[in-house]
Amino acid sequence: MSYEFILTETRGRVGLVTLNRPKAMNALNHQLVRELMDALEAFDSDEDIGAVVVTGSEKAFAAGADIKEMADKTVQQMMDMDFVKAFSRILSMHKPVIAAVSGYALGGGCEVAMSCDMIVASETAKFGQPEITIGVIPGAGGTQRLTRAVGKAVAMEMILNDRTLSAQEALQFGLVNRVVPVERTVDEALKLAEEIASRAPAAVRVAKKMINQAYELSLTDALDQERREFYDLFATEDQKEGMKAFIEKRKPDWKGK
Ligand code: DAK
């Protein structure tokens, strides 16, 4: 499949999607978002892929939704665009998605990164929700995911007053998993993704789902569901293999079943 605004490739068991709209700082126009979702869907249904990395350029992961495309839209046209559904799809993917962020991750760009399961940030990464400066608010999860990630105090400053977080601040506030030199960002994310992709696929899938459920369900309901999922894994060959391999002091040979 050939795309106009993204590049895709496979590295071992990891799918790599690179946002590639350099003239506009990877601003997320309708087509780019459609292409991104299409590529993610394809990797999610590919049995040879165990995890996915999404990245941008050194200058910009993505500088937000395309303001030029959005400027004259009506309410109905914006509703038809539905970025929210698109970004939420990342959460419901079976496979873990890691964002490798360098440069600007602003507005919808920050929201895409936060929809991913983990973020590897370069020392140059800048996270912000500057929608207030163009007369709107974050509309694809920013007010909710950012607040859950960094807490109310920092989220208020970022969203009400355009405060941008440096990579180190993002690490300190728990928004990102790690900060690495810019030239190593994609490789570090790929390495992390490859490690996760080498683990028991069903357990990875269920673990991702349950961690994300921590934000959706009550603690009692989530603990019930966690226990059910845990029991269900005992119906998989990989549970038998994983425990047998431990006892036999060898590496497990996952079958993904
Ligand atoms: N949209 C369109 N074009 C953009 C852009 C953007 N978000 N960001 C950058 N560009 C373009 C610039 O217009 C410029 O194009 P030319 O003038 O050369 O044609 C080119 O990229 C290079 O940008 P600059 O010349 O501005 O570069 P600088 O290094 O000086 O500044 C910057 C980089 C990233 C700080 C600056 O470009 C900037 O502030 N960009 C805008 C950031 C922003 O406000 N982002 C939030 C956008 S609003 C939805 C839910 C959510 C959303 C949408 C819908 N639904 C539920 C439907 C999300 C909304 C947003 O994200």
Tab-separated table of C-alpha atoms and ligand atoms in Angstrom:
chain	number	residue	atom	x	y	z
A	1	MET	CA	0.000	0.000	0.000
A	2	SER	CA	1.444	3.400	-0.869
A	3	TYR	CA	0.605	6.479	1.162
A	4	GLU	CA	1.075	10.201	0.589
A	5	PHE	CA	1.703	11.429	4.146
A	6	ILE	CA	3.139	8.442	6.009
A	7	LEU	CA	5.846	5.838	5.460
A	8	THR	CA	5.537	2.278	6.686
A	9	GLU	CA	8.081	-0.468	7.131
A	10	THR	CA	8.627	-3.642	9.072
A	11	ARG	CA	11.637	-4.278	11.314
A	12	GLY	CA	11.571	-7.850	12.553
A	13	ARG	CA	8.302	-8.238	14.425
A	14	VAL	CA	7.772	-4.486	14.726
A	15	GLY	CA	5.757	-2.273	12.390
A	16	LEU	CA	7.089	1.262	11.993
A	17	VAL	CA	4.887	4.163	10.871
A	18	THR	CA	6.584	7.494	10.138
A	19	LEU	CA	4.452	10.606	9.772
A	20	ASN	CA	5.852	12.303	6.710
A	21	ARG	CA	4.435	15.729	5.937
A	22	PRO	CA	7.584	17.811	6.410
A	23	LYS	CA	6.310	21.024	4.816
A	24	ALA	CA	3.621	21.337	7.491
A	25	MET	CA	5.419	19.988	10.593
A	26	ASN	CA	3.420	16.768	10.191
A	27	ALA	CA	0.157	18.648	10.790
A	28	LEU	CA	-2.601	16.080	10.910
A	29	ASN	CA	-4.888	16.638	7.978
A	30	HIS	CA	-7.798	14.338	7.268
A	31	GLN	CA	-5.883	12.196	4.827
A	32	LEU	CA	-2.855	11.758	7.100
A	33	VAL	CA	-5.082	10.587	9.950
A	34	ARG	CA	-6.886	8.174	7.609
A	35	GLU	CA	-3.567	6.800	6.371
A	36	LEU	CA	-2.229	6.451	9.925
A	37	MET	CA	-5.297	4.533	11.052
A	38	ASP	CA	-5.197	2.366	7.951
A	39	ALA	CA	-1.537	1.439	8.543
A	40	LEU	CA	-2.163	0.725	12.231
A	41	GLU	CA	-5.141	-1.508	11.377
A	42	ALA	CA	-2.980	-3.411	8.881
A	43	PHE	CA	-0.194	-3.994	11.426
A	44	ASP	CA	-2.719	-4.954	14.105
A	45	SER	CA	-4.135	-7.724	11.941
A	46	ASP	CA	-0.720	-8.978	10.772
A	47	GLU	CA	0.254	-12.101	12.719
A	48	ASP	CA	3.958	-11.475	12.075
A	49	ILE	CA	3.814	-8.139	13.902
A	50	GLY	CA	3.943	-7.986	17.695
A	51	ALA	CA	4.192	-4.241	18.354
A	52	VAL	CA	4.125	-0.950	16.481
A	53	VAL	CA	6.164	2.263	16.669
A	54	VAL	CA	4.765	5.596	15.465
A	55	THR	CA	7.210	8.430	14.868
A	56	GLY	CA	7.580	11.732	13.044
A	57	SER	CA	10.614	13.774	12.060
A	58	GLU	CA	13.371	15.235	14.227
A	59	LYS	CA	11.621	18.626	14.054
A	60	ALA	CA	8.095	17.491	14.687
A	61	PHE	CA	6.256	14.396	15.781
A	62	ALA	CA	3.144	16.361	14.763
A	63	ALA	CA	2.268	20.032	15.291
A	64	GLY	CA	-1.414	19.273	15.750
A	65	ALA	CA	-4.428	19.100	13.514
A	66	ASP	CA	-4.115	20.999	10.257
A	67	ILE	CA	-5.290	24.495	11.201
A	68	LYS	CA	-5.524	25.559	7.552
A	69	GLU	CA	-7.822	22.628	6.776
A	70	MET	CA	-9.919	23.238	9.909
A	71	ALA	CA	-10.230	27.013	9.889
A	72	ASP	CA	-13.461	27.325	7.876
A	73	LYS	CA	-15.176	24.135	8.941
A	74	THR	CA	-18.696	24.073	10.374
A	75	VAL	CA	-19.704	22.206	13.526
A	76	GLN	CA	-21.169	19.392	11.426
A	77	GLN	CA	-18.033	19.106	9.281
A	78	MET	CA	-15.895	18.889	12.405
A	79	MET	CA	-18.166	16.183	13.802
A	80	ASP	CA	-17.820	14.237	10.569
A	81	MET	CA	-14.011	14.426	10.902
A	82	ASP	CA	-14.030	12.503	14.170
A	83	PHE	CA	-10.402	12.441	15.250
A	84	VAL	CA	-11.546	11.153	18.636
A	85	LYS	CA	-12.735	7.855	17.209
A	86	ALA	CA	-9.549	7.549	15.185
A	87	PHE	CA	-7.205	8.131	18.129
A	88	SER	CA	-9.255	5.905	20.439
A	89	ARG	CA	-8.726	3.145	17.894
A	90	ILE	CA	-5.034	3.128	18.893
A	91	LEU	CA	-6.083	2.190	22.425
A	92	SER	CA	-8.288	-0.630	21.230
A	93	MET	CA	-5.564	-2.125	19.019
A	94	HIS	CA	-4.475	-5.546	20.242
A	95	LYS	CA	-0.801	-4.774	19.850
A	96	PRO	CA	1.132	-2.236	21.899
A	97	VAL	CA	1.893	1.037	20.143
A	98	ILE	CA	4.929	3.099	21.133
A	99	ALA	CA	5.293	6.744	20.128
A	100	ALA	CA	8.858	7.875	19.382
A	101	VAL	CA	8.641	11.646	19.790
A	102	SER	CA	11.179	14.247	18.688
A	103	GLY	CA	10.475	17.963	18.348
A	104	TYR	CA	6.931	19.282	18.547
A	105	ALA	CA	4.078	17.113	19.792
A	106	LEU	CA	1.375	19.766	19.959
A	107	GLY	CA	-2.404	19.693	20.067
A	108	GLY	CA	-3.623	16.658	18.140
A	109	GLY	CA	0.034	15.553	17.896
A	110	CYS	CA	0.282	15.375	21.680
A	111	GLU	CA	-3.098	13.594	21.690
A	112	VAL	CA	-1.848	10.962	19.226
A	113	ALA	CA	1.254	10.390	21.388
A	114	MET	CA	-0.895	10.084	24.521
A	115	SER	CA	-3.184	7.585	22.765
A	116	CYS	CA	-0.158	5.333	22.322
A	117	ASP	CA	0.700	2.877	25.069
A	118	MET	CA	4.168	4.264	25.762
A	119	ILE	CA	6.191	7.291	24.734
A	120	VAL	CA	9.931	7.348	24.091
A	121	ALA	CA	10.913	11.011	23.892
A	122	SER	CA	14.045	12.590	22.494
A	123	GLU	CA	15.807	15.348	24.414
A	124	THR	CA	14.281	17.815	21.934
A	125	ALA	CA	10.667	16.756	22.410
A	126	LYS	CA	8.149	19.451	23.337
A	127	PHE	CA	4.663	18.540	24.491
A	128	GLY	CA	1.831	21.035	24.472
A	129	GLN	CA	-1.879	21.625	24.000
A	130	PRO	CA	-1.871	25.112	22.446
A	131	GLU	CA	-5.487	25.015	21.207
A	132	ILE	CA	-6.385	27.914	23.540
A	133	THR	CA	-4.178	30.161	21.376
A	134	ILE	CA	-6.470	29.535	18.382
A	135	GLY	CA	-9.713	29.861	20.329
A	136	VAL	CA	-10.579	26.222	21.023
A	137	ILE	CA	-9.764	23.414	23.466
A	138	PRO	CA	-8.234	19.969	22.927
A	139	GLY	CA	-10.935	17.820	21.325
A	140	ALA	CA	-9.362	14.383	20.968
A	141	GLY	CA	-8.561	13.441	24.545
A	142	GLY	CA	-6.207	16.229	25.619
A	143	THR	CA	-8.182	17.519	28.587
A	144	GLN	CA	-8.695	13.973	29.886
A	145	ARG	CA	-5.582	11.945	28.979
A	146	LEU	CA	-3.182	14.757	29.816
A	147	THR	CA	-4.844	15.351	33.199
A	148	ARG	CA	-4.663	11.654	34.025
A	149	ALA	CA	-1.013	11.555	32.975
A	150	VAL	CA	0.426	14.724	34.529
A	151	GLY	CA	-2.203	15.698	37.103
A	152	LYS	CA	-4.574	18.648	37.321
A	153	ALA	CA	-2.083	21.400	38.214
A	154	VAL	CA	0.178	20.927	35.197
A	155	ALA	CA	-2.709	20.105	32.827
A	156	MET	CA	-4.441	23.359	33.792
A	157	GLU	CA	-1.339	25.399	32.946
A	158	MET	CA	-0.751	23.560	29.698
A	159	ILE	CA	-4.317	23.764	28.426
A	160	LEU	CA	-5.402	27.143	29.814
A	161	ASN	CA	-2.113	28.954	29.339
A	162	ASP	CA	-0.200	27.182	26.549
A	163	ARG	CA	2.565	25.869	28.770
A	164	THR	CA	4.849	23.547	26.842
A	165	LEU	CA	6.657	20.704	28.589
A	166	SER	CA	10.254	19.873	27.770
A	167	ALA	CA	11.189	16.205	27.488
A	168	GLN	CA	12.697	16.231	30.984
A	169	GLU	CA	9.558	17.812	32.444
A	170	ALA	CA	7.419	15.261	30.612
A	171	LEU	CA	9.535	12.512	32.181
A	172	GLN	CA	9.294	14.086	35.618
A	173	PHE	CA	5.489	14.365	35.352
A	174	GLY	CA	5.063	10.806	34.089
A	175	LEU	CA	3.917	11.629	30.560
A	176	VAL	CA	6.768	9.724	28.878
A	177	ASN	CA	8.615	6.496	29.618
A	178	ARG	CA	12.152	7.670	28.908
A	179	VAL	CA	14.212	10.435	27.349
A	180	VAL	CA	17.009	9.579	24.930
A	181	PRO	CA	19.325	11.472	22.550
A	182	VAL	CA	17.536	12.552	19.404
A	183	GLU	CA	19.529	10.309	17.074
A	184	ARG	CA	18.647	7.237	19.154
A	185	THR	CA	14.923	7.897	19.655
A	186	VAL	CA	13.506	5.657	16.957
A	187	ASP	CA	16.036	2.887	17.646
A	188	GLU	CA	15.232	2.922	21.368
A	189	ALA	CA	11.511	2.748	20.620
A	190	LEU	CA	12.105	-0.090	18.130
A	191	LYS	CA	14.218	-1.966	20.679
A	192	LEU	CA	11.539	-1.623	23.335
A	193	ALA	CA	8.879	-2.685	20.817
A	194	GLU	CA	10.972	-5.682	19.697
A	195	GLU	CA	11.407	-6.823	23.305
A	196	ILE	CA	7.661	-6.623	23.921
A	197	ALA	CA	6.960	-8.311	20.571
A	198	SER	CA	9.085	-11.262	21.684
A	199	ARG	CA	6.821	-11.957	24.675
A	200	ALA	CA	3.712	-14.162	24.863
A	201	PRO	CA	1.294	-12.424	22.470
A	202	ALA	CA	-1.979	-13.198	24.263
A	203	ALA	CA	-0.580	-12.073	27.614
A	204	VAL	CA	0.730	-8.832	26.047
A	205	ARG	CA	-2.655	-8.181	24.433
A	206	VAL	CA	-4.585	-8.742	27.641
A	207	ALA	CA	-2.080	-6.780	29.752
A	208	LYS	CA	-2.380	-3.762	27.449
A	209	LYS	CA	-6.158	-3.956	27.558
A	210	MET	CA	-6.290	-4.226	31.333
A	211	ILE	CA	-3.875	-1.349	31.977
A	212	ASN	CA	-5.971	0.885	29.752
A	213	GLN	CA	-9.098	-0.306	31.578
A	214	ALA	CA	-7.644	1.258	34.733
A	215	TYR	CA	-8.850	4.568	33.299
A	216	GLU	CA	-12.270	3.328	32.254
A	217	LEU	CA	-13.700	1.062	34.972
A	218	SER	CA	-14.221	1.238	38.712
A	219	LEU	CA	-11.496	-0.518	40.708
A	220	THR	CA	-13.869	-3.324	41.733
A	221	ASP	CA	-14.992	-3.977	38.142
A	222	ALA	CA	-11.443	-3.749	36.815
A	223	LEU	CA	-10.120	-6.190	39.435
A	224	ASP	CA	-12.930	-8.626	38.555
A	225	GLN	CA	-12.088	-8.372	34.888
A	226	GLU	CA	-8.360	-8.721	35.564
A	227	ARG	CA	-8.979	-11.940	37.473
A	228	ARG	CA	-11.160	-13.354	34.651
A	229	GLU	CA	-8.500	-12.497	32.067
A	230	PHE	CA	-5.841	-14.102	34.261
A	231	TYR	CA	-7.854	-17.346	34.521
A	232	ASP	CA	-8.507	-17.322	30.754
A	233	LEU	CA	-4.776	-17.263	30.028
A	234	PHE	CA	-4.575	-20.724	31.604
A	235	ALA	CA	-6.453	-21.946	28.528
A	236	THR	CA	-3.546	-20.895	26.294
A	237	GLU	CA	-0.657	-23.050	25.130
A	238	ASP	CA	1.663	-20.161	25.920
A	239	GLN	CA	0.824	-20.296	29.633
A	240	LYS	CA	1.717	-23.999	29.676
A	241	GLU	CA	4.874	-23.345	27.659
A	242	GLY	CA	5.957	-20.325	29.738
A	243	MET	CA	5.695	-22.134	33.057
A	244	LYS	CA	7.194	-25.364	31.689
A	245	ALA	CA	10.141	-23.425	30.245
A	246	PHE	CA	10.752	-21.776	33.619
A	247	ILE	CA	10.825	-25.160	35.353
A	248	GLU	CA	13.077	-26.652	32.660
A	249	LYS	CA	15.376	-23.607	32.852
A	250	ARG	CA	15.086	-22.743	29.154
A	251	LYS	CA	13.680	-19.919	27.022
A	252	PRO	CA	9.986	-20.277	26.169
A	253	ASP	CA	8.963	-20.895	22.572
A	254	TRP	CA	5.764	-18.856	22.190
A	255	LYS	CA	3.136	-20.117	19.797
A	256	GLY	CA	0.742	-17.194	20.144
A	257	LYS	CA	-2.028	-19.604	21.094
B	1	DAK	N1	-1.592	23.227	10.913
B	1	DAK	C1	-1.258	23.637	9.662
B	1	DAK	N2	-0.021	24.033	9.312
B	1	DAK	C2	0.927	24.019	10.259
B	1	DAK	C3	0.663	23.587	11.585
B	1	DAK	C4	-0.668	23.179	11.893
B	1	DAK	N3	-1.029	22.700	13.090
B	1	DAK	N4	1.805	23.676	12.290
B	1	DAK	C5	2.750	24.126	11.440
B	1	DAK	N5	2.235	24.327	10.226
B	1	DAK	C6	2.912	24.818	9.025
B	1	DAK	C7	3.124	26.319	9.100
B	1	DAK	O1	1.951	27.002	8.724
B	1	DAK	C8	4.256	26.503	8.134
B	1	DAK	O2	3.733	26.450	6.836
B	1	DAK	P1	4.165	27.557	5.716
B	1	DAK	O3	3.848	28.856	6.313
B	1	DAK	O4	5.650	27.325	5.531
B	1	DAK	O5	3.360	27.185	4.516
B	1	DAK	C9	5.103	25.252	8.320
B	1	DAK	O6	4.219	24.300	8.960
B	1	DAK	C10	6.276	25.462	9.263
B	1	DAK	O7	5.767	26.032	10.452
B	1	DAK	P2	6.377	27.382	11.094
B	1	DAK	O8	6.949	28.277	10.046
B	1	DAK	O9	5.312	27.941	11.973
B	1	DAK	O10	7.579	26.782	11.963
B	1	DAK	P3	8.155	27.313	13.335
B	1	DAK	O11	9.367	26.489	13.580
B	1	DAK	O12	8.289	28.809	13.327
B	1	DAK	O13	7.029	26.949	14.432
B	1	DAK	C11	5.411	25.518	15.502
B	1	DAK	C12	6.694	25.610	14.653
B	1	DAK	C13	5.013	24.049	15.576
B	1	DAK	C14	5.704	26.031	16.921
B	1	DAK	C15	4.303	26.387	14.866
B	1	DAK	O14	4.184	26.014	13.489
B	1	DAK	C16	2.975	26.231	15.507
B	1	DAK	O15	2.681	26.867	16.533
B	1	DAK	N6	2.073	25.436	14.906
B	1	DAK	C17	0.698	25.297	15.350
B	1	DAK	C18	0.597	24.479	16.618
B	1	DAK	C19	-0.816	24.346	17.093
B	1	DAK	O16	-1.513	25.357	17.414
B	1	DAK	N7	-1.315	23.105	17.165
B	1	DAK	C20	-2.660	22.819	17.618
B	1	DAK	C21	-3.576	22.717	16.408
B	1	DAK	S1	-5.281	22.478	16.879
B	1	DAK	C22	-10.738	17.157	16.547
B	1	DAK	C23	-10.078	16.962	17.742
B	1	DAK	C24	-8.838	17.539	17.930
B	1	DAK	C25	-8.281	18.356	16.973
B	1	DAK	C26	-8.935	18.522	15.779
B	1	DAK	C27	-10.164	17.935	15.574
B	1	DAK	N8	-12.003	16.576	16.363
B	1	DAK	C28	-12.698	15.934	17.457
B	1	DAK	C29	-12.627	16.569	15.089
B	1	DAK	C30	-6.986	18.971	17.212
B	1	DAK	C31	-6.777	20.286	17.094
B	1	DAK	C32	-5.401	20.800	17.070
B	1	DAK	O17	-4.438	20.104	17.140
